[in-house]
Short mmCIF file of C-alpha atoms in Angstrom, two decimals:
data_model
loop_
_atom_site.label_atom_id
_atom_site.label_comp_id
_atom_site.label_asym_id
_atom_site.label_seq_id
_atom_site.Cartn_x
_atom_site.Cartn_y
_atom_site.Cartn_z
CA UNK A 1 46.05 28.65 103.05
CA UNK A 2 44.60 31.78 101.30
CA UNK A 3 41.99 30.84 99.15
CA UNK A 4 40.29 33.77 96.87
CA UNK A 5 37.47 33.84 94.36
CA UNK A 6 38.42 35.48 90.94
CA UNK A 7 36.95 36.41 87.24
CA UNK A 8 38.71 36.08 84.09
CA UNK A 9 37.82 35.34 80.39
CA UNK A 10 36.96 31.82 81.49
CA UNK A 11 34.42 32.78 84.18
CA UNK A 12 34.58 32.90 87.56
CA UNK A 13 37.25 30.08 89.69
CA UNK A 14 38.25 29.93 93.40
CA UNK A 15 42.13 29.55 93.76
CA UNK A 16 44.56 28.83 96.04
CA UNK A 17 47.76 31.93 96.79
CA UNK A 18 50.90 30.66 96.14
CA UNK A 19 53.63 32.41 97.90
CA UNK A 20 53.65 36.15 96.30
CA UNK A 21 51.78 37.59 93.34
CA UNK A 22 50.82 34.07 92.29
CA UNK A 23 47.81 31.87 92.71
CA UNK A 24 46.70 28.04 91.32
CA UNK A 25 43.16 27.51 90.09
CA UNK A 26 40.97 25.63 91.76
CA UNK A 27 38.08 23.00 90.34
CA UNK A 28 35.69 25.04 91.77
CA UNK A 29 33.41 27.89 90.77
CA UNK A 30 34.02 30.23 94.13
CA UNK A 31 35.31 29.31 97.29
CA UNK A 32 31.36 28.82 98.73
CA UNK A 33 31.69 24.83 96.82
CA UNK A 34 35.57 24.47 98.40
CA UNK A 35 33.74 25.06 101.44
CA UNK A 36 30.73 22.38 101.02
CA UNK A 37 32.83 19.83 99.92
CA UNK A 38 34.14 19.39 103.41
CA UNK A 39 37.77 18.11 103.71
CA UNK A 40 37.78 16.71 100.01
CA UNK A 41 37.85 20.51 98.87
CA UNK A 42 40.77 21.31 101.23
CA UNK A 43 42.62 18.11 100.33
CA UNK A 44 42.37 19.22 96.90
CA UNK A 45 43.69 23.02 97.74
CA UNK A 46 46.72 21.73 99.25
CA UNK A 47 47.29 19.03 96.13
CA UNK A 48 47.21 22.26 94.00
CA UNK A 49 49.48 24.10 96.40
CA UNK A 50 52.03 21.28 95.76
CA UNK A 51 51.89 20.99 91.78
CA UNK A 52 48.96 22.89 89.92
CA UNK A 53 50.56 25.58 87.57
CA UNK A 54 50.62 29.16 88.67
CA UNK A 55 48.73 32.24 87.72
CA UNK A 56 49.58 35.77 87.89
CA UNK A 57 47.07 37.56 90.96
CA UNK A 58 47.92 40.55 88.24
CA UNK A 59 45.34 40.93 85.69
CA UNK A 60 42.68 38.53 87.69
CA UNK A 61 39.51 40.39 89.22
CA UNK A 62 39.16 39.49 92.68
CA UNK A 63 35.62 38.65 94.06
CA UNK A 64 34.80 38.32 97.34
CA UNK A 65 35.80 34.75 98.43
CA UNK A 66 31.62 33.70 98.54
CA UNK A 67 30.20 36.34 96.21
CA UNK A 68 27.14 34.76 96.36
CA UNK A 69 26.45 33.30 100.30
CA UNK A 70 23.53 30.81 100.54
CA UNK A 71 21.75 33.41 103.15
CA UNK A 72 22.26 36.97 104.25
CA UNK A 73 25.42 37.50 106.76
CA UNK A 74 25.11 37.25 109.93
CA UNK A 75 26.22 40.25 112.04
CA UNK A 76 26.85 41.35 115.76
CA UNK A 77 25.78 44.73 117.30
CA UNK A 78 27.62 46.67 119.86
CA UNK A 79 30.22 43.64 120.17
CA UNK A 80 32.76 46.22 121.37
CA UNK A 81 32.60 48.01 124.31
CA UNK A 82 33.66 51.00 123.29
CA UNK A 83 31.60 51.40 120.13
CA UNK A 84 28.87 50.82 122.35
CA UNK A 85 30.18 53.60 124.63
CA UNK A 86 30.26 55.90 121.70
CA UNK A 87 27.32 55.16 120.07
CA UNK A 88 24.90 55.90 123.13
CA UNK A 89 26.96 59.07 123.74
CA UNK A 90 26.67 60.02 119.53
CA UNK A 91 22.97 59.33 119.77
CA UNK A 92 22.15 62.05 123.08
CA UNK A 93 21.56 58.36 125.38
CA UNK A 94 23.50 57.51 128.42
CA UNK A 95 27.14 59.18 128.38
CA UNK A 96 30.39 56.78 127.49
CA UNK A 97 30.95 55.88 131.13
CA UNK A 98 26.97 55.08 131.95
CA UNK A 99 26.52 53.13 128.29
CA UNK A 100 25.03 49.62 129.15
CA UNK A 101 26.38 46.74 127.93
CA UNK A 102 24.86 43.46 126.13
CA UNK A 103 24.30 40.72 128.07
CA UNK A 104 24.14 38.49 125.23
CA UNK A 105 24.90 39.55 121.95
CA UNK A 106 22.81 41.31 119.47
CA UNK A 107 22.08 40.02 116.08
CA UNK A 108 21.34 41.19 112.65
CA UNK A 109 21.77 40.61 108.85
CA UNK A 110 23.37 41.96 105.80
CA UNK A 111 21.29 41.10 102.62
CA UNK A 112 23.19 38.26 100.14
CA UNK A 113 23.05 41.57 97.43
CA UNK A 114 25.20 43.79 99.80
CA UNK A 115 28.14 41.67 99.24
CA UNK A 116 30.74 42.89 96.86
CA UNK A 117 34.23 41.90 96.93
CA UNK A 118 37.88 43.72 96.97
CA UNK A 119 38.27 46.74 94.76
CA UNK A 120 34.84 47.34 94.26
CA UNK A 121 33.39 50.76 94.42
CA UNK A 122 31.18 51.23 97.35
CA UNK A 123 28.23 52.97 95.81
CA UNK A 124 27.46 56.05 97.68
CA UNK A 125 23.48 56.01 96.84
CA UNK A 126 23.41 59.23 97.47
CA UNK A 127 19.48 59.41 96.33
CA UNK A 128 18.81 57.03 99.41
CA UNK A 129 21.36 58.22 101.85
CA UNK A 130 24.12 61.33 102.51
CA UNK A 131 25.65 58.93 105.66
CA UNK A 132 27.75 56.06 104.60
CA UNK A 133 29.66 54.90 107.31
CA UNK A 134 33.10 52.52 107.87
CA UNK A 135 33.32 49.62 110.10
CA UNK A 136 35.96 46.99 109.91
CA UNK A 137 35.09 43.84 110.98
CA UNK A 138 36.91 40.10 111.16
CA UNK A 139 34.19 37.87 108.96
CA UNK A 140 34.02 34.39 110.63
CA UNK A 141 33.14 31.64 107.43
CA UNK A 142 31.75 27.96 108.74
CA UNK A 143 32.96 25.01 107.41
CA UNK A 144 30.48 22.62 109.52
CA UNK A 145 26.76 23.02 110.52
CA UNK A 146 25.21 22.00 113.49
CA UNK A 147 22.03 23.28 116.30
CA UNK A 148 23.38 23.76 119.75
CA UNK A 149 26.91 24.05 119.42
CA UNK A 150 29.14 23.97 122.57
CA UNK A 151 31.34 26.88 123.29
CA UNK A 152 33.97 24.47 123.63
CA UNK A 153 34.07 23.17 120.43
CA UNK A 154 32.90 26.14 118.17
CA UNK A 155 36.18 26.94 116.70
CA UNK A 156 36.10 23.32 115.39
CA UNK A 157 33.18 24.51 113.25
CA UNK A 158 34.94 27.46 111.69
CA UNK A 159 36.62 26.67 108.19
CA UNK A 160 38.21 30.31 107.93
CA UNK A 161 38.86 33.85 108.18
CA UNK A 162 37.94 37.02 106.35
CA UNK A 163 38.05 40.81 106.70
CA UNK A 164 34.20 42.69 106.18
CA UNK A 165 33.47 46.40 105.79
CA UNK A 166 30.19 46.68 107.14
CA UNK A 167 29.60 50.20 105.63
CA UNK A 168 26.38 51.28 106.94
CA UNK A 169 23.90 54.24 105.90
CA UNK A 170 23.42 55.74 109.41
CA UNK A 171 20.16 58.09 108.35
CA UNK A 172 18.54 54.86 106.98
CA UNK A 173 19.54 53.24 109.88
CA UNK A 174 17.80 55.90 111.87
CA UNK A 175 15.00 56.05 109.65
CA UNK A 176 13.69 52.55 109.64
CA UNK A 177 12.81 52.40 113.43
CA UNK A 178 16.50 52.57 114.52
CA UNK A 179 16.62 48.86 113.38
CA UNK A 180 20.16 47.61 111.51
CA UNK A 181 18.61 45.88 108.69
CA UNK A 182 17.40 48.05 105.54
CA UNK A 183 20.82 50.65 106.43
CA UNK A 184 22.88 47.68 106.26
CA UNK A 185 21.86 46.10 103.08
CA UNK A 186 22.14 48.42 100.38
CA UNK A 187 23.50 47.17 97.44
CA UNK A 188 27.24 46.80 97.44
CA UNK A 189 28.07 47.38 101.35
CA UNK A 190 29.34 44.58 102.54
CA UNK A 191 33.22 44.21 100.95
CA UNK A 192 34.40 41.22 101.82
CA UNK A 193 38.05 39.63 101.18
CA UNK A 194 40.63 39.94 99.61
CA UNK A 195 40.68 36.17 100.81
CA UNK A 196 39.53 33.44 103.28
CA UNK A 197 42.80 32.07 105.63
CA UNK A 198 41.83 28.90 107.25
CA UNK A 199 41.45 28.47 110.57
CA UNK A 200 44.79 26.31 111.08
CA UNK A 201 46.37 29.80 109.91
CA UNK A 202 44.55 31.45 112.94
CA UNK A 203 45.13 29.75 116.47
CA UNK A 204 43.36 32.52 118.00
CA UNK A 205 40.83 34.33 116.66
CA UNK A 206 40.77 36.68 119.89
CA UNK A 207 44.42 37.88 119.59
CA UNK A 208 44.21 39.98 116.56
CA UNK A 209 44.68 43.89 115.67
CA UNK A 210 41.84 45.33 113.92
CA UNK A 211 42.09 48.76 111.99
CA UNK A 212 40.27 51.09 109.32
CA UNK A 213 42.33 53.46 107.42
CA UNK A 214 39.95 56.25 105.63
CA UNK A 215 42.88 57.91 102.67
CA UNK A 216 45.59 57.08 104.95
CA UNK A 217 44.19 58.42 108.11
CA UNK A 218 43.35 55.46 110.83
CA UNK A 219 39.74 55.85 111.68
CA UNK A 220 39.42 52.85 114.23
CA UNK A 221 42.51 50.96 115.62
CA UNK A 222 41.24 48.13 118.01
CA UNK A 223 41.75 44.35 118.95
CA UNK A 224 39.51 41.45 118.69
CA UNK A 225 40.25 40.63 122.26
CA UNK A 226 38.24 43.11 123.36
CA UNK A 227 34.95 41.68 121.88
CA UNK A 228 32.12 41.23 124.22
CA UNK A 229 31.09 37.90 122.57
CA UNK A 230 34.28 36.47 121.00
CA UNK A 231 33.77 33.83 118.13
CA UNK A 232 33.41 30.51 120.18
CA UNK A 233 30.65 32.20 122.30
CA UNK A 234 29.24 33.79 119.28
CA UNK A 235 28.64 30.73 117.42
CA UNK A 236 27.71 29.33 121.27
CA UNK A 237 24.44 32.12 121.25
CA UNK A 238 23.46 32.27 117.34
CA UNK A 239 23.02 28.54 117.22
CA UNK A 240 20.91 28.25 120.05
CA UNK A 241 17.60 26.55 118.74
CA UNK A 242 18.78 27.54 115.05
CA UNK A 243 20.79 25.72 112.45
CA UNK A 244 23.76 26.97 111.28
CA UNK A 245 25.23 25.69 107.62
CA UNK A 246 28.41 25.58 105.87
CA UNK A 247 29.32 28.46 104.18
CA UNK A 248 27.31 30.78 107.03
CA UNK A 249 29.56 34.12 107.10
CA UNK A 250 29.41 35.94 110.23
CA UNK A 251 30.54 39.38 111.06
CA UNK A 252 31.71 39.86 114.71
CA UNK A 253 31.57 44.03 115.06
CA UNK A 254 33.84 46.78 115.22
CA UNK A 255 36.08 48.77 117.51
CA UNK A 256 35.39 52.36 117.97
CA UNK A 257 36.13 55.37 115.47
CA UNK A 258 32.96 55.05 113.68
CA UNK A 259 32.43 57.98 110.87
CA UNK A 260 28.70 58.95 113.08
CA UNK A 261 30.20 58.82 116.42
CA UNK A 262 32.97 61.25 115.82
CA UNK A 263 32.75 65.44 116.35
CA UNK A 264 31.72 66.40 114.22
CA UNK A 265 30.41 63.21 112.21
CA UNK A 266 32.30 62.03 109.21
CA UNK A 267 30.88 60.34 106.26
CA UNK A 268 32.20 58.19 103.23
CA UNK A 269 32.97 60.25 100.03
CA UNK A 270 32.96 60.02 96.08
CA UNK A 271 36.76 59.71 95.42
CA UNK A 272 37.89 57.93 99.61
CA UNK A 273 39.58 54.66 99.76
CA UNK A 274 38.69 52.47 102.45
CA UNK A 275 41.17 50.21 103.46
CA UNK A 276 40.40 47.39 106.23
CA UNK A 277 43.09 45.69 107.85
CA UNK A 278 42.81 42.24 110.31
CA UNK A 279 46.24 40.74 111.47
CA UNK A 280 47.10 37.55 110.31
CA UNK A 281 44.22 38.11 107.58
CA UNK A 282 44.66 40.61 105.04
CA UNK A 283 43.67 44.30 104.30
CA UNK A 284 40.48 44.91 101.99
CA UNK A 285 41.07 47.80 100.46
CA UNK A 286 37.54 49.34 98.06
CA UNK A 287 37.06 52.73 96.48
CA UNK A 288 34.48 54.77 97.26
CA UNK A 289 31.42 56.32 94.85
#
């Protein structure tokens, strides 16, 4: 199932796709309360699949699928080789070939306020920054908690499957100690959507194309089996002495083709579109400035 979060006259509803151009509303507010209700709230998705009346997609403002998460995103650093590779060589440290990798993964967040959902102008804050930056990324959404959770059965854990854009300001980045934090939490840089596909949709999480399309042009084209950490191992590390919750969103890092790492650099524009694409999950497509 694709379930998506929208706005219309009535407030804000998740909902349920139905085949083409058509959705059925949901008795919840966004898809964050689907989520907590466990298996009741996918029970009553597929009852609406079957008989709830439809609703034109056209006209309806998509949000992201949790607009509002319970805590910041989780993200991953360097979770592709070859990002890593050109981000040491972009940054004057060890050349491509010499480029260490992580041996475990790197974590960081996105701020709750940096979500924004699909179609949404990415605000360019140009007072704060003059490098916004792409980065597609497959978004990983829990449907069950838990401390210490076993590689082996991480993936039961996972209730679904988004796309992310974690657009980053690279001089705040840089600015701020070279930490990911404050450059990846400004206001409206995190797109997320256009929907969540549940996991039964997506046997294998590691055997997806990944791509970023900047007007038309592919910026990054990569797969996610080339993740350093892939999702079961991910969820393996973060949970390590630290409880996860339903509704956690995780973002597992991008290929290469960065806007910072190329020569010479490329940054985000008033007037781009940004469109994010993960097989199998959807393309997010946002506007920039």
């Amino acid at each position: 199932m694709r379930l998506i979060t929208f706005q219309d006259g009535d407030g804000t509803r998740a909902a349920v796709i139905h085949g083409e151009g058509a959705c059925v509303a949901l008795p919840f507010p966004t898809v964050l309360e689907l989520v907590l209700a466990g298996p009741a709230g996918l029970e009553a998705a597929r009852n609406a699949l079957a008989s709830g009346p439809r609703l034109a997609l056209d006209g309806l403002r998509l949000l992201a699928p949790i607009p509002f998460p319970r805590r910041n995103v989780f993200c991953l650093g360097w979770n592709y080789a070859e990002h890593r590779r050109e981000s040491a060589a972009a940054r004057g440290g060890p050349g491509a070939a010499e480029a260490k990798l992580p041996d475990r993964p790197i974590f960081f967040t996105k701020a709750t306020t940096s979500v924004t959902g699909p179609g949404a102008p990415i605000p360019l804050h140009a007072a704060h920054t003059s490098q916004m930056d792409w980065e597609v990324e497959l978004g990983v959404v829990l449907g069950r908690g838990g401390v210490d959770i076993p590689q082996g059965e991480a993936l039961a854990h996972v209730f679904g499957y988004t796309v992310i854009n974690d657009v980053s300001a690279r001089d705040v980045q840089v600015a701020h100690g070279k930490q990911f934090f404050k450059g990846k939490s400004l206001d409206g840089t995190c797109p997320m959507g256009p929907w969540i596909v549940t996991a039964d949709e997506v046997p294998d999480p590691q055997a997806l194309r990944i791509a970023c399309r900047v007007n038309g042009v592919e910026k990054q084209a990569g797969h996610t089996s080339d993740m350093i950490f892939g999702v079961a191992t991910t969820l393996d590390w973060l949970s390590r002495g630290m409880t996860l919750l339903p509704g956690d969103i995780i973002a597992t890092g991008t290929p290469s083709g960065v806007g910072f790492a190329r020569n010479p650099p490329e940054f985000l524009k008033a007037g781009d579109l940004v469109q994010c694409e993960v097989e199998g999950i959807g393309v997010l497509e946002n506007p920039v400035g």
